[in-house]
Coordinates of C-alpha atoms in Angstrom, one line a residue:
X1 CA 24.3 3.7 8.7
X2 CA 23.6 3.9 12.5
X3 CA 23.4 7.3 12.6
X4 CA 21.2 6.9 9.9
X5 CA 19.4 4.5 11.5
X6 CA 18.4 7.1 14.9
X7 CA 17.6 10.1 12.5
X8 CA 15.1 8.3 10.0
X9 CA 13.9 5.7 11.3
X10 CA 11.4 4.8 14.3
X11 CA 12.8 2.8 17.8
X12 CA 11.8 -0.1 19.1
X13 CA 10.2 -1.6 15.8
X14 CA 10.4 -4.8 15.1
X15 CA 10.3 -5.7 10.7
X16 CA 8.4 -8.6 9.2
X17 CA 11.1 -8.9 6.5
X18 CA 12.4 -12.6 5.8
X19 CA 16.3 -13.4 6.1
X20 CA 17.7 -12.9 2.4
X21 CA 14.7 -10.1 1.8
X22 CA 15.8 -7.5 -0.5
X23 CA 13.5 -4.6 1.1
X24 CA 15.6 -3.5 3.6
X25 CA 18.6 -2.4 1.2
X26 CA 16.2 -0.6 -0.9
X27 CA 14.9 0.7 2.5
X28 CA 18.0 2.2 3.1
X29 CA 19.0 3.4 0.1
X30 CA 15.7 5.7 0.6
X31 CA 17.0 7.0 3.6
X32 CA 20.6 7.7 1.9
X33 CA 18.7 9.7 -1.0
X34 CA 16.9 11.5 1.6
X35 CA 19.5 12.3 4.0
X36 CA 22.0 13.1 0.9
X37 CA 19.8 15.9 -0.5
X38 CA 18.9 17.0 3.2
X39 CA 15.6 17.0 3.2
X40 CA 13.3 18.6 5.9
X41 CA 11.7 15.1 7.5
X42 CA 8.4 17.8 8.6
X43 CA 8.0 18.1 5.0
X44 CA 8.4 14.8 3.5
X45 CA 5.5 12.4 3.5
X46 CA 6.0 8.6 2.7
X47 CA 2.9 6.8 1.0
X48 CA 2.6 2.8 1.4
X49 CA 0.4 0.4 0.2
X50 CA -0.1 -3.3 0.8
X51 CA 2.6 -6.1 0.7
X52 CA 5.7 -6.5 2.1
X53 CA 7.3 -3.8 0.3
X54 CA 4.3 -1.2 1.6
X55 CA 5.3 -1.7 5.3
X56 CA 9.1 0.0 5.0
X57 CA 6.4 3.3 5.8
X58 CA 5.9 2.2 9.3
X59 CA 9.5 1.9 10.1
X60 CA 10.5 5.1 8.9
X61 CA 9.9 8.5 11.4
X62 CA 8.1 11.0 8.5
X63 CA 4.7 11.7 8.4
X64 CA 3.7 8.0 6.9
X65 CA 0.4 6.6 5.3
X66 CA 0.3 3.1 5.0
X67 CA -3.3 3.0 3.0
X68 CA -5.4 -0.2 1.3
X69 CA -3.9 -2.6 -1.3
X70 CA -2.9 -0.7 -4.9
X71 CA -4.3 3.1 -3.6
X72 CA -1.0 4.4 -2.7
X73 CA -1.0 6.6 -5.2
X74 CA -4.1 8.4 -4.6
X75 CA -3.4 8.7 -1.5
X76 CA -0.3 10.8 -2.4
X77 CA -1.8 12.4 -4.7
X78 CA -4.2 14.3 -2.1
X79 CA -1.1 14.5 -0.1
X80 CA 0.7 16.8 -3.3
X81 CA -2.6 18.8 -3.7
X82 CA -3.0 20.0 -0.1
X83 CA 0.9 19.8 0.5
X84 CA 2.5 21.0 -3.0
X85 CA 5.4 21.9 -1.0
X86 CA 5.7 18.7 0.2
X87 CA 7.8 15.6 -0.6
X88 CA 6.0 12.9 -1.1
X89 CA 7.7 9.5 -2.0
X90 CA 5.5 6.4 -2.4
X91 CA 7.1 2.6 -1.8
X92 CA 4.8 0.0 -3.4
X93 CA 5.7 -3.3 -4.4
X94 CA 5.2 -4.9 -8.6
X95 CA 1.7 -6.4 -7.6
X96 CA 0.5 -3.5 -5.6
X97 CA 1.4 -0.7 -8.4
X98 CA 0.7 -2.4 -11.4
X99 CA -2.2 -5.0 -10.6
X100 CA -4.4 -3.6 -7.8
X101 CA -3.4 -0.7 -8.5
X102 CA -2.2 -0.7 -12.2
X103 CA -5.1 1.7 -13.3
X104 CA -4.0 4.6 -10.5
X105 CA -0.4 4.4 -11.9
X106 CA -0.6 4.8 -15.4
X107 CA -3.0 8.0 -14.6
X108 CA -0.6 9.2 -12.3
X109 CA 1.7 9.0 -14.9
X110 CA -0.1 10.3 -17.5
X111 CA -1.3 13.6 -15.4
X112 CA 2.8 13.9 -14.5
X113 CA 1.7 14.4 -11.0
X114 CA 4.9 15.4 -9.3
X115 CA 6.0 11.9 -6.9
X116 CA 8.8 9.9 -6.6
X117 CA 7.5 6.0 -6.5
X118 CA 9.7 3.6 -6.0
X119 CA 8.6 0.3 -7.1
X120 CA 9.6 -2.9 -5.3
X121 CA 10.2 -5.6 -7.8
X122 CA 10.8 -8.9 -6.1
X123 CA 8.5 -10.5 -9.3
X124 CA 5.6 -12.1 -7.2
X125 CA 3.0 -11.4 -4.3
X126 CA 5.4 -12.3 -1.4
X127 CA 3.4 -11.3 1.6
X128 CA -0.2 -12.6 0.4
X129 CA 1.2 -16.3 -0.3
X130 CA 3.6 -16.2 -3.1
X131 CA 0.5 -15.5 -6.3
X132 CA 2.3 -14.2 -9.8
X133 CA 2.1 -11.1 -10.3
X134 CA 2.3 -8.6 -13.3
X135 CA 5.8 -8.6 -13.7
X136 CA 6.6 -12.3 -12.8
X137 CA 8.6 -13.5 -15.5
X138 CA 6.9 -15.8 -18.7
X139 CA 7.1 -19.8 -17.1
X140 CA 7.4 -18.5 -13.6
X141 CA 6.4 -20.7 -11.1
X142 CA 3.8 -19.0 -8.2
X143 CA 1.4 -20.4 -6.2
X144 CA -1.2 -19.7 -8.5
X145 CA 1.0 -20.4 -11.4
X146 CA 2.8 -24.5 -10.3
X147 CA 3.1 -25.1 -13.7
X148 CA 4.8 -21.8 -14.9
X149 CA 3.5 -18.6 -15.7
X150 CA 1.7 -17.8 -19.1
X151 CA 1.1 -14.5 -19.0
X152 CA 3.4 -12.0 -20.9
X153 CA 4.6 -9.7 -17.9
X154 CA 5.2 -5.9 -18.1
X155 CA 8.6 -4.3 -19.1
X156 CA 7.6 -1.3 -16.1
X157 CA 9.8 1.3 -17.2
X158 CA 8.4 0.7 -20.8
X159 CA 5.1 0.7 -19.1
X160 CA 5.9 4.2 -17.7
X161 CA 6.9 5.4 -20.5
X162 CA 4.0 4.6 -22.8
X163 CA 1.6 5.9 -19.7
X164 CA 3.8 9.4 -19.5
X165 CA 6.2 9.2 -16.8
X166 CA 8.9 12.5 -17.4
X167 CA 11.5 10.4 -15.3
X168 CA 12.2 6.6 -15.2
X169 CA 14.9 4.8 -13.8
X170 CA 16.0 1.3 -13.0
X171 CA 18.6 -0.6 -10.6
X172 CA 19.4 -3.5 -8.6
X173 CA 20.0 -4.0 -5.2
X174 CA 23.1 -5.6 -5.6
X175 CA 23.8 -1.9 -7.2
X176 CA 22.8 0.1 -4.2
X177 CA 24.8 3.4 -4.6
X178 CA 23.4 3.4 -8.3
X179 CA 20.3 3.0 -6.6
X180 CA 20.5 5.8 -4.2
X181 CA 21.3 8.2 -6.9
X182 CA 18.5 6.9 -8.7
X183 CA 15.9 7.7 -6.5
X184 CA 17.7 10.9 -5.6
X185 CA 17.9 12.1 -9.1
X186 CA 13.9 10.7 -9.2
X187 CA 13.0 13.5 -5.8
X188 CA 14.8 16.2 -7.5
X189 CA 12.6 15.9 -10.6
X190 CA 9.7 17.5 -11.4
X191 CA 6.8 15.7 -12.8
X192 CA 5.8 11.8 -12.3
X193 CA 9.2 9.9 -11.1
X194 CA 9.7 6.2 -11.1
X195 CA 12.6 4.3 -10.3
X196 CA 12.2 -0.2 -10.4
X197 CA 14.2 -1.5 -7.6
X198 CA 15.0 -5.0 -8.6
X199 CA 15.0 -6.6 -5.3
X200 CA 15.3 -10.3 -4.3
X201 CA 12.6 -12.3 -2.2
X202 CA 14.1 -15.4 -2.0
X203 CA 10.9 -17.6 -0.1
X204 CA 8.2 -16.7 -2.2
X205 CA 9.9 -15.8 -5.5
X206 CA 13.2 -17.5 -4.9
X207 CA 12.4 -21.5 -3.7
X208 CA 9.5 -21.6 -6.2
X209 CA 11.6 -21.2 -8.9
X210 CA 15.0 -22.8 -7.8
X211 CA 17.4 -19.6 -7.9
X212 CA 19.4 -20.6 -4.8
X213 CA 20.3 -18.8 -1.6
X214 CA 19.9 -15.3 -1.0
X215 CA 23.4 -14.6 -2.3
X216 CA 23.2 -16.4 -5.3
X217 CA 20.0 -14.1 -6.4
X218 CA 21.8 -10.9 -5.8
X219 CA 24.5 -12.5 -7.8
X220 CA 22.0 -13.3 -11.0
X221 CA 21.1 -9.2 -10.3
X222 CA 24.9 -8.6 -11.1
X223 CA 25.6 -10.6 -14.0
X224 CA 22.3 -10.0 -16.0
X225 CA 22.0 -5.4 -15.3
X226 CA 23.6 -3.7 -17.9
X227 CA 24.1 0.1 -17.8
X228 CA 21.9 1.4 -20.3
X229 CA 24.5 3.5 -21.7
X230 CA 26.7 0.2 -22.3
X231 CA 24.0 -1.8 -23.3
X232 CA 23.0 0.5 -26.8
X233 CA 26.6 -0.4 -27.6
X234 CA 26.4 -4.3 -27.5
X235 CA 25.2 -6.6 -29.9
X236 CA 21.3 -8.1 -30.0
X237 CA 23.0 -11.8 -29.1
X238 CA 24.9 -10.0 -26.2
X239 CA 21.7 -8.8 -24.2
X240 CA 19.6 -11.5 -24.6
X241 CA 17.8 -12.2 -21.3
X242 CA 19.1 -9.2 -19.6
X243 CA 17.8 -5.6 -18.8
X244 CA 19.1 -2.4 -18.9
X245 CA 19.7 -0.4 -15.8
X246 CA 20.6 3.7 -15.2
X247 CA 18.5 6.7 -15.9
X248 CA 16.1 4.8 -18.8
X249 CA 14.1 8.1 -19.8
X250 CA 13.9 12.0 -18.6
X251 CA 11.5 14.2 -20.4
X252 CA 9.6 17.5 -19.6
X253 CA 6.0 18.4 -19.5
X254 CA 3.3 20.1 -18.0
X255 CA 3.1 19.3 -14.3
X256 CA -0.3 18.5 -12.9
X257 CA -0.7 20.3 -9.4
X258 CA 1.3 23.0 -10.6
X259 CA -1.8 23.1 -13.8
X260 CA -4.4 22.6 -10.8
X261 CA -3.6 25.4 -8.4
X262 CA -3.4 27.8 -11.4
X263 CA -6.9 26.7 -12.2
X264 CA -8.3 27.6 -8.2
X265 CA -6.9 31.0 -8.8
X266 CA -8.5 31.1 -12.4
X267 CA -11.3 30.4 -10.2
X268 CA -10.7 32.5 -7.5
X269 CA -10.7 35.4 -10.1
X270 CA -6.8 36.0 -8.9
X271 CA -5.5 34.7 -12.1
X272 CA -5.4 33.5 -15.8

């Protein structure tokens, strides 16, 4: 990982990331999807938002945009248009793509706008005070929710899928290599790419609603992902409470800057 470490990622900068914090392993496994497909860091942008989540941008040496809270997507998206032959990867967190910025990622995934976004899922607003977010569990406690959560919160992959997305995935970060292949599988795709990264935040998320230490909430990641492949094979009383994770959906369709430069040359006369 050191050598890792010196090629992707800037000196000298210090994180903001708590003891326990899952970011940094779903940091890394961004790197390892990067550096395992070898791609050119001069043509690879990475697209932040807000939160704790939105800042692994800054640490990492690519051509970075760490832009206002839930407009990560947009952002990238202007990035695709004037750089189709660019990567671009966003890294947002649960309340920063599907709250703030819940209305820019069901379009993206609707147009199939061709980016990898890899969402941060530590279930709550951990750099803003600890609020509930859209995918904080039903009875979760938050700050803004002490007596438990009564909102119904979104299934994202289902989300995804219902908005459009040609390729969805889900894992943990106590299954990091599955999660490296994941979002490797999710840059080699074309069309809108998602991959959930189930990630712990153990002071916001974590003390609020009495899951233990650090270790003992990668541990509940363990015993309640089920490969999706293994899960369609169990029985409805065996998979109660947990969630599937793997390659949830890949589909095809019509790919939107691909569809947008052939309408400039339409326009250009140069084309049909």
């Amino acid at each position: 990982m050191e050598e890792l470490i010196t090629k992707y990622f800037r000196p000298k900068l210090p994180h903001i990331w708590c003891p326990g914090c899952g970011n940094g392993i779903v940091t890394a496994c961004v790197v390892r999807a990067i550096d395992k497909l070898g791609l050119n860091q001069d043509q690879t942008a990475i697209v932040s938002g807000i939160g704790c989540s939105s800042r692994a941008s800054g640490y990492l040496n690519f051509d970075t945009l760490h832009t206002a809270h839930g407009r990560a997507i947009p952002f990238a998206t202007g990035v695709k248009l004037t750089k189709p032959d660019h990567n671009v990867i966003v890294l947002t967190g649960d309340g920063d793509a599907t709250a703030i910025g819940g209305n820019h990622f069901i379009h993206a995934a609707r147009r199939n706008i061709n980016l990898t976004v890899v969402v941060f899922n530590n279930n709550i607003y951990g750099m803003t005070g600890g609020q509930y977010s859209p995918l904080t569990p039903h009875r979760g406690m938050a700050t803004t929710a002490p007596y438990g959560n009564v909102d119904r919160p979104f299934d994202l992959c289902d989300l995804a899928k219902g908005a459009g997305a040609t390729f969805i995935a889900r894992a943990t970060t106590y299954h990091a290599t599955l999660l490296t292949e994941l979002i490797a599988k999710a840059i080699c795709h074309k069309g809108f790419a998602i991959v959930e990264a189930i990630t712990a935040c153990p002071i916001s998320f974590g003390r609020q609603n009495k899951m233990g230490s650090p270790a003992n909430m990668i541990k509940w990641q363990r015993d309640n992902a089920i490969m999706v492949d293994a899960m369609a094979k169990m029985k409805p009383e065996q998979i109660e409470g947990k969630f599937p994770i793997g390659v949830l959906y890949q589909g095809e369709g019509f790919e939107y800057v691909t569809e947008y430069q052939k309408v400039i040359k339409r326009a250009m006369g140069s084309g049909k």
